[in-house]
Structures are given as C-alpha cells and as structure tokens.
Amino acid sequence: MSLQPSLRPLIILGNRNAPHTLDVFLDYVCPFSKKMAGKLDSIVKPLISNGGKYDGKIKVIFRLQTQPWHAMSTITHEAGLAALHASSEHFWPYSLALFEHQDEYFDIPTQDLTIRQVRENLAKLAATVLPSNTIEKFKDLLALKSTPNGGNAVTDDLKYNIKFSRQNGIHVSPSVLLDGLFQSQVSSGWEEKEWSEFLGKAITV
C-alpha cells in the first residue's frame, strides 16, 4: 500500500522496500491496539528485521485509526504525528510509550482536563523518548495558530489517515490488511506460533 511522502516514517518495521506490506490500524487509546502493538514489537519485529527469517520480505505500516468514541483519540493521534515530524526515528518508540501510558488518556482520567493540559502531558511523555532539542518542535506542531477552526500543523496528516481508513472500510482497531486485503483472522491475542504461521503463508516472494 502507498503512503504520501511526508508519512513514510509510518513504516515502523521491516525494510521499507520490502515487496509485501502489512497495514495495521491501531488507536492509541484502544486496549486491544496496545496489545497488538506489543506483539508487533516483541514477536513480528524479530521475524522481519535484522536478519530475521523474513527480513526484507515484508514491511509493517502503522495506520493511525482515530476512533471518535474515545474522547482523546484525536488528541493522542495528533501527538503521534507531531512525534513523527519532530523526530521520525522516534515515532515508533513514542507510539509504544503512548500505548504503555494509554490509561492516562482514557475518558474518565481526562474528563476534567483541558485540551491544552492534555497536550502538555503528551509533551512531557515525548520528553522521555524524543531528543531534548526536538520537544519545542513537537509542541509547536500541536499549537493552534491558524484560523479559529483551522487545526494545527498535523491536521492534514490526520485527515489523510482518517480518509485512508474510511476508503478501505476500516471501522475498528486493531484491523489488518495484507497487500491491501483485509485479514479478519488476525488477532491481538496472537503469539509467536500464530504470527509465524501467518507470515509463512503470506510471504510468496
């Protein structure tokens, strides 16, 4: 599957030129997405990177799946995109940190916070992962500076991700496409056995 050039860092695992593509739709405030993200990092990554069995054969694209029934979904995904543009090599580590701290951005813990306060907390989390000289850029990317309803510097990228999900009929997270086709069997509960069997069947070149 294709990506607009500014979002190439959404390729989080594997060789960027690998022939096969796994699109994984995740929401930062979805518990099942957190589980899937952990499995991608601990199980899939060793299989497709750094001399793994399927190194150079398949890449994984993290598709940001904003789900409006989670109040902080938009805000956290904006933060993910800000990390991507502030320090692209730290996008996936920051994403993993967001998943690890996702309960801090659930509805009840954030119900009395302003959006500004939530973004400040997201910047504090970014400061634990991103280089210190990129944090001001991270904050600036999230700042509202245009028209009263014009969003921020990552709004267009957020729209791209949302439109991509809509045109592919993706409704929930996690959802997975293999070379553009929906894979209903893929589960956040999969362990190494299931992932190894799936990749073995999926990779044909």
PDB file of C-alpha atoms in Angstrom:
ATOM      1  CA  MET A   1       0.000   0.000   0.000  1.00  0.00           C
ATOM      2  CA  SER A   2       1.177   3.507  -0.731  1.00  0.00           C
ATOM      3  CA  LEU A   3       1.956   6.399   1.579  1.00  0.00           C
ATOM      4  CA  GLN A   4       2.263  10.081   0.920  1.00  0.00           C
ATOM      5  CA  PRO A   5       5.963  11.058   1.208  1.00  0.00           C
ATOM      6  CA  SER A   6       5.599  13.038   4.448  1.00  0.00           C
ATOM      7  CA  LEU A   7       4.250   9.936   6.194  1.00  0.00           C
ATOM      8  CA  ARG A   8       6.922   7.434   5.168  1.00  0.00           C
ATOM      9  CA  PRO A   9       8.002   7.064   8.825  1.00  0.00           C
ATOM     10  CA  LEU A  10       4.686   5.265   9.416  1.00  0.00           C
ATOM     11  CA  ILE A  11       6.597   2.258   8.068  1.00  0.00           C
ATOM     12  CA  ILE A  12       7.576   1.107  11.529  1.00  0.00           C
ATOM     13  CA  LEU A  13       9.042  -2.356  10.966  1.00  0.00           C
ATOM     14  CA  GLY A  14      10.892  -4.184   8.212  1.00  0.00           C
ATOM     15  CA  ASN A  15      12.649  -2.971   5.086  1.00  0.00           C
ATOM     16  CA  ARG A  16      10.855  -0.014   3.514  1.00  0.00           C
ATOM     17  CA  ASN A  17      11.326  -1.544   0.063  1.00  0.00           C
ATOM     18  CA  ALA A  18      10.032  -4.987   1.019  1.00  0.00           C
ATOM     19  CA  PRO A  19       7.596  -6.438  -1.547  1.00  0.00           C
ATOM     20  CA  HIS A  20       4.847  -7.375   0.919  1.00  0.00           C
ATOM     21  CA  THR A  21       3.000  -4.882   3.129  1.00  0.00           C
ATOM     22  CA  LEU A  22       1.136  -5.345   6.382  1.00  0.00           C
ATOM     23  CA  ASP A  23      -1.091  -2.364   7.201  1.00  0.00           C
ATOM     24  CA  VAL A  24      -2.023  -2.355  10.891  1.00  0.00           C
ATOM     25  CA  PHE A  25      -4.738   0.043  12.049  1.00  0.00           C
ATOM     26  CA  LEU A  26      -4.256   0.990  15.700  1.00  0.00           C
ATOM     27  CA  ASP A  27      -5.797   3.518  18.093  1.00  0.00           C
ATOM     28  CA  TYR A  28      -3.601   4.850  20.897  1.00  0.00           C
ATOM     29  CA  VAL A  29      -6.449   4.627  23.423  1.00  0.00           C
ATOM     30  CA  CYS A  30      -7.706   1.168  22.432  1.00  0.00           C
ATOM     31  CA  PRO A  31      -6.625  -1.617  24.845  1.00  0.00           C
ATOM     32  CA  PHE A  32      -6.625  -4.196  22.048  1.00  0.00           C
ATOM     33  CA  SER A  33      -4.409  -1.921  19.948  1.00  0.00           C
ATOM     34  CA  LYS A  34      -1.986  -1.709  22.865  1.00  0.00           C
ATOM     35  CA  LYS A  35      -1.861  -5.493  22.963  1.00  0.00           C
ATOM     36  CA  MET A  36      -1.292  -5.693  19.197  1.00  0.00           C
ATOM     37  CA  ALA A  37       1.452  -3.045  19.292  1.00  0.00           C
ATOM     38  CA  GLY A  38       3.299  -5.024  21.918  1.00  0.00           C
ATOM     39  CA  LYS A  39       3.098  -8.202  19.834  1.00  0.00           C
ATOM     40  CA  LEU A  40       4.314  -6.369  16.736  1.00  0.00           C
ATOM     41  CA  ASP A  41       7.358  -5.134  18.622  1.00  0.00           C
ATOM     42  CA  SER A  42       8.185  -8.311  20.522  1.00  0.00           C
ATOM     43  CA  ILE A  43       7.186 -11.016  18.009  1.00  0.00           C
ATOM     44  CA  VAL A  44       6.889  -9.626  14.480  1.00  0.00           C
ATOM     45  CA  LYS A  45       9.869  -7.261  14.600  1.00  0.00           C
ATOM     46  CA  PRO A  46      12.476 -10.016  15.233  1.00  0.00           C
ATOM     47  CA  LEU A  47      10.975 -12.083  12.406  1.00  0.00           C
ATOM     48  CA  ILE A  48      11.129  -9.364   9.750  1.00  0.00           C
ATOM     49  CA  SER A  49      14.139  -7.263  10.763  1.00  0.00           C
ATOM     50  CA  ASN A  50      17.890  -7.574  11.343  1.00  0.00           C
ATOM     51  CA  GLY A  51      18.448 -10.980   9.825  1.00  0.00           C
ATOM     52  CA  GLY A  52      15.134 -12.477  10.886  1.00  0.00           C
ATOM     53  CA  LYS A  53      13.549 -15.249   8.830  1.00  0.00           C
ATOM     54  CA  TYR A  54      11.519 -12.778   6.754  1.00  0.00           C
ATOM     55  CA  ASP A  55      13.948  -9.857   6.721  1.00  0.00           C
ATOM     56  CA  GLY A  56      13.499  -7.857   3.508  1.00  0.00           C
ATOM     57  CA  LYS A  57      10.270  -9.669   2.634  1.00  0.00           C
ATOM     58  CA  ILE A  58       7.587  -7.626   4.411  1.00  0.00           C
ATOM     59  CA  LYS A  59       7.133  -4.212   5.984  1.00  0.00           C
ATOM     60  CA  VAL A  60       4.630  -3.012   8.573  1.00  0.00           C
ATOM     61  CA  ILE A  61       2.794   0.306   8.237  1.00  0.00           C
ATOM     62  CA  PHE A  62       1.149   1.777  11.321  1.00  0.00           C
ATOM     63  CA  ARG A  63      -2.138   3.298  10.163  1.00  0.00           C
ATOM     64  CA  LEU A  64      -3.470   5.739  12.747  1.00  0.00           C
ATOM     65  CA  GLN A  65      -7.061   4.692  13.402  1.00  0.00           C
ATOM     66  CA  THR A  66      -8.757   7.653  15.084  1.00  0.00           C
ATOM     67  CA  GLN A  67     -11.952   6.483  16.791  1.00  0.00           C
ATOM     68  CA  PRO A  68     -14.182   9.355  17.954  1.00  0.00           C
ATOM     69  CA  TRP A  69     -15.976   7.324  20.626  1.00  0.00           C
ATOM     70  CA  HIS A  70     -12.707   7.624  22.553  1.00  0.00           C
ATOM     71  CA  ALA A  71     -12.617  11.300  23.528  1.00  0.00           C
ATOM     72  CA  MET A  72      -8.809  11.573  23.437  1.00  0.00           C
ATOM     73  CA  SER A  73      -8.267   9.570  20.263  1.00  0.00           C
ATOM     74  CA  THR A  74      -7.836  12.642  18.053  1.00  0.00           C
ATOM     75  CA  ILE A  75      -5.555  14.407  20.535  1.00  0.00           C
ATOM     76  CA  THR A  76      -3.271  11.406  21.035  1.00  0.00           C
ATOM     77  CA  HIS A  77      -3.042  10.727  17.317  1.00  0.00           C
ATOM     78  CA  GLU A  78      -2.083  14.339  16.723  1.00  0.00           C
ATOM     79  CA  ALA A  79       0.711  13.808  19.250  1.00  0.00           C
ATOM     80  CA  GLY A  80       1.866  10.706  17.402  1.00  0.00           C
ATOM     81  CA  LEU A  81       2.058  12.685  14.170  1.00  0.00           C
ATOM     82  CA  ALA A  82       3.909  15.503  15.946  1.00  0.00           C
ATOM     83  CA  ALA A  83       6.499  12.970  17.125  1.00  0.00           C
ATOM     84  CA  LEU A  84       6.764  11.612  13.587  1.00  0.00           C
ATOM     85  CA  HIS A  85       7.618  15.052  12.210  1.00  0.00           C
ATOM     86  CA  ALA A  86       9.740  16.238  15.123  1.00  0.00           C
ATOM     87  CA  SER A  87      11.971  13.150  15.186  1.00  0.00           C
ATOM     88  CA  SER A  88      10.878  10.461  12.748  1.00  0.00           C
ATOM     89  CA  GLU A  89      13.178   7.745  14.108  1.00  0.00           C
ATOM     90  CA  HIS A  90      11.485   8.095  17.491  1.00  0.00           C
ATOM     91  CA  PHE A  91       7.927   7.812  16.178  1.00  0.00           C
ATOM     92  CA  TRP A  92       7.541   4.115  16.972  1.00  0.00           C
ATOM     93  CA  PRO A  93       9.227   4.352  20.406  1.00  0.00           C
ATOM     94  CA  TYR A  94       6.932   7.279  21.251  1.00  0.00           C
ATOM     95  CA  SER A  95       3.958   5.293  19.988  1.00  0.00           C
ATOM     96  CA  LEU A  96       4.916   2.401  22.264  1.00  0.00           C
ATOM     97  CA  ALA A  97       5.199   4.858  25.158  1.00  0.00           C
ATOM     98  CA  LEU A  98       1.730   6.204  24.346  1.00  0.00           C
ATOM     99  CA  PHE A  99       0.315   2.691  24.372  1.00  0.00           C
ATOM    100  CA  GLU A 100       2.050   1.984  27.667  1.00  0.00           C
ATOM    101  CA  HIS A 101       0.520   5.118  29.206  1.00  0.00           C
ATOM    102  CA  GLN A 102      -2.808   4.919  27.375  1.00  0.00           C
ATOM    103  CA  ASP A 103      -4.874   4.617  30.553  1.00  0.00           C
ATOM    104  CA  GLU A 104      -3.840   8.185  31.407  1.00  0.00           C
ATOM    105  CA  TYR A 105      -5.746   9.299  28.293  1.00  0.00           C
ATOM    106  CA  PHE A 106      -8.923   7.299  28.844  1.00  0.00           C
ATOM    107  CA  ASP A 107     -12.218   9.170  29.197  1.00  0.00           C
ATOM    108  CA  ILE A 108     -12.501   9.327  32.993  1.00  0.00           C
ATOM    109  CA  PRO A 109      -8.886  10.357  33.773  1.00  0.00           C
ATOM    110  CA  THR A 110      -9.104  13.209  31.243  1.00  0.00           C
ATOM    111  CA  GLN A 111     -12.676  14.381  31.766  1.00  0.00           C
ATOM    112  CA  ASP A 112     -11.699  17.399  33.869  1.00  0.00           C
ATOM    113  CA  LEU A 113      -8.615  18.369  31.860  1.00  0.00           C
ATOM    114  CA  THR A 114      -8.476  20.992  29.132  1.00  0.00           C
ATOM    115  CA  ILE A 115      -7.104  20.074  25.710  1.00  0.00           C
ATOM    116  CA  ARG A 116      -4.138  22.321  26.475  1.00  0.00           C
ATOM    117  CA  GLN A 117      -3.399  20.342  29.648  1.00  0.00           C
ATOM    118  CA  VAL A 118      -3.638  17.037  27.798  1.00  0.00           C
ATOM    119  CA  ARG A 119      -1.204  18.277  25.161  1.00  0.00           C
ATOM    120  CA  GLU A 120       1.179  19.397  27.900  1.00  0.00           C
ATOM    121  CA  ASN A 121       1.080  15.887  29.351  1.00  0.00           C
ATOM    122  CA  LEU A 122       1.698  14.401  25.922  1.00  0.00           C
ATOM    123  CA  ALA A 123       4.725  16.696  25.542  1.00  0.00           C
ATOM    124  CA  LYS A 124       6.056  15.547  28.927  1.00  0.00           C
ATOM    125  CA  LEU A 125       5.785  11.967  27.717  1.00  0.00           C
ATOM    126  CA  ALA A 126       7.525  12.939  24.480  1.00  0.00           C
ATOM    127  CA  ALA A 127      10.378  14.382  26.519  1.00  0.00           C
ATOM    128  CA  THR A 128      11.079  10.892  27.891  1.00  0.00           C
ATOM    129  CA  VAL A 129      11.531   9.459  24.382  1.00  0.00           C
ATOM    130  CA  LEU A 130      12.409  12.176  21.862  1.00  0.00           C
ATOM    131  CA  PRO A 131      15.718  14.104  21.873  1.00  0.00           C
ATOM    132  CA  SER A 132      15.518  17.207  24.048  1.00  0.00           C
ATOM    133  CA  ASN A 133      16.209  19.513  21.098  1.00  0.00           C
ATOM    134  CA  THR A 134      13.039  18.303  19.330  1.00  0.00           C
ATOM    135  CA  ILE A 135      10.493  18.909  22.094  1.00  0.00           C
ATOM    136  CA  GLU A 136       9.829  22.537  21.192  1.00  0.00           C
ATOM    137  CA  LYS A 137       9.155  21.482  17.601  1.00  0.00           C
ATOM    138  CA  PHE A 138       6.829  18.772  18.926  1.00  0.00           C
ATOM    139  CA  LYS A 139       4.887  21.382  20.907  1.00  0.00           C
ATOM    140  CA  ASP A 140       4.844  23.843  18.012  1.00  0.00           C
ATOM    141  CA  LEU A 141       3.371  21.233  15.666  1.00  0.00           C
ATOM    142  CA  LEU A 142       0.422  20.853  18.049  1.00  0.00           C
ATOM    143  CA  ALA A 143      -0.115  24.574  18.576  1.00  0.00           C
ATOM    144  CA  LEU A 144      -3.273  26.170  17.204  1.00  0.00           C
ATOM    145  CA  LYS A 145      -2.072  29.121  15.137  1.00  0.00           C
ATOM    146  CA  SER A 146      -4.189  29.430  12.018  1.00  0.00           C
ATOM    147  CA  THR A 147      -7.879  30.299  11.692  1.00  0.00           C
ATOM    148  CA  PRO A 148     -10.225  29.751  14.678  1.00  0.00           C
ATOM    149  CA  ASN A 149     -11.211  26.335  13.324  1.00  0.00           C
ATOM    150  CA  GLY A 150      -8.157  25.549  11.202  1.00  0.00           C
ATOM    151  CA  GLY A 151      -6.457  22.938  13.349  1.00  0.00           C
ATOM    152  CA  ASN A 152      -2.701  22.666  13.715  1.00  0.00           C
ATOM    153  CA  ALA A 153       0.332  21.659  11.665  1.00  0.00           C
ATOM    154  CA  VAL A 154      -0.530  17.946  11.707  1.00  0.00           C
ATOM    155  CA  THR A 155      -4.238  18.288  10.896  1.00  0.00           C
ATOM    156  CA  ASP A 156      -3.785  17.483   7.199  1.00  0.00           C
ATOM    157  CA  ASP A 157      -1.832  14.332   8.036  1.00  0.00           C
ATOM    158  CA  LEU A 158      -4.536  13.308  10.492  1.00  0.00           C
ATOM    159  CA  LYS A 159      -7.137  13.811   7.754  1.00  0.00           C
ATOM    160  CA  TYR A 160      -5.083  11.632   5.401  1.00  0.00           C
ATOM    161  CA  ASN A 161      -5.069   8.758   7.898  1.00  0.00           C
ATOM    162  CA  ILE A 162      -8.789   9.077   8.582  1.00  0.00           C
ATOM    163  CA  LYS A 163      -9.648   9.218   4.871  1.00  0.00           C
ATOM    164  CA  PHE A 164      -7.452   6.190   4.187  1.00  0.00           C
ATOM    165  CA  SER A 165      -9.296   4.184   6.829  1.00  0.00           C
ATOM    166  CA  ARG A 166     -12.698   5.273   5.524  1.00  0.00           C
ATOM    167  CA  GLN A 167     -11.992   4.427   1.903  1.00  0.00           C
ATOM    168  CA  ASN A 168     -10.809   0.967   2.967  1.00  0.00           C
ATOM    169  CA  GLY A 169     -13.859   0.341   5.128  1.00  0.00           C
ATOM    170  CA  ILE A 170     -11.883   0.089   8.368  1.00  0.00           C
ATOM    171  CA  HIS A 171     -14.191   0.542  11.334  1.00  0.00           C
ATOM    172  CA  VAL A 172     -12.412  -0.768  14.424  1.00  0.00           C
ATOM    173  CA  SER A 173      -8.948  -1.311  15.827  1.00  0.00           C
ATOM    174  CA  PRO A 174      -6.904  -3.326  15.512  1.00  0.00           C
ATOM    175  CA  SER A 175      -7.552  -4.173  11.874  1.00  0.00           C
ATOM    176  CA  VAL A 176      -5.006  -5.612   9.454  1.00  0.00           C
ATOM    177  CA  LEU A 177      -4.535  -5.595   5.685  1.00  0.00           C
ATOM    178  CA  LEU A 178      -2.052  -7.832   3.870  1.00  0.00           C
ATOM    179  CA  ASP A 179      -1.072  -6.401   0.490  1.00  0.00           C
ATOM    180  CA  GLY A 180      -4.294  -4.405   0.533  1.00  0.00           C
ATOM    181  CA  LEU A 181      -6.692  -7.203   1.526  1.00  0.00           C
ATOM    182  CA  PHE A 182      -8.467  -7.365   4.891  1.00  0.00           C
ATOM    183  CA  GLN A 183      -7.312 -10.179   7.183  1.00  0.00           C
ATOM    184  CA  SER A 184     -10.185 -10.921   9.540  1.00  0.00           C
ATOM    185  CA  GLN A 185      -8.330 -13.750  11.259  1.00  0.00           C
ATOM    186  CA  VAL A 186      -5.506 -11.629  12.661  1.00  0.00           C
ATOM    187  CA  SER A 187      -5.938 -11.148  16.409  1.00  0.00           C
ATOM    188  CA  SER A 188      -4.302  -9.054  19.096  1.00  0.00           C
ATOM    189  CA  GLY A 189      -4.098 -12.287  21.083  1.00  0.00           C
ATOM    190  CA  TRP A 190      -1.779 -13.972  18.580  1.00  0.00           C
ATOM    191  CA  GLU A 191       1.520 -15.286  19.909  1.00  0.00           C
ATOM    192  CA  GLU A 192       4.674 -16.338  18.042  1.00  0.00           C
ATOM    193  CA  LYS A 193       3.149 -19.560  16.692  1.00  0.00           C
ATOM    194  CA  GLU A 194       0.221 -17.801  15.013  1.00  0.00           C
ATOM    195  CA  TRP A 195       2.348 -14.955  13.651  1.00  0.00           C
ATOM    196  CA  SER A 196       4.974 -17.348  12.266  1.00  0.00           C
ATOM    197  CA  GLU A 197       2.321 -19.444  10.519  1.00  0.00           C
ATOM    198  CA  PHE A 198       0.606 -16.362   9.108  1.00  0.00           C
ATOM    199  CA  LEU A 199       3.814 -14.835   7.756  1.00  0.00           C
ATOM    200  CA  GLY A 200       4.927 -18.177   6.326  1.00  0.00           C
ATOM    201  CA  LYS A 201       1.752 -18.398   4.251  1.00  0.00           C
ATOM    202  CA  ALA A 202       1.625 -14.693   3.387  1.00  0.00           C
ATOM    203  CA  ILE A 203       5.131 -14.236   2.040  1.00  0.00           C
ATOM    204  CA  THR A 204       5.413 -15.519  -1.514  1.00  0.00           C
ATOM    205  CA  VAL A 205       8.456 -13.651  -2.825  1.00  0.00           C
TER     206      VAL A 205
END
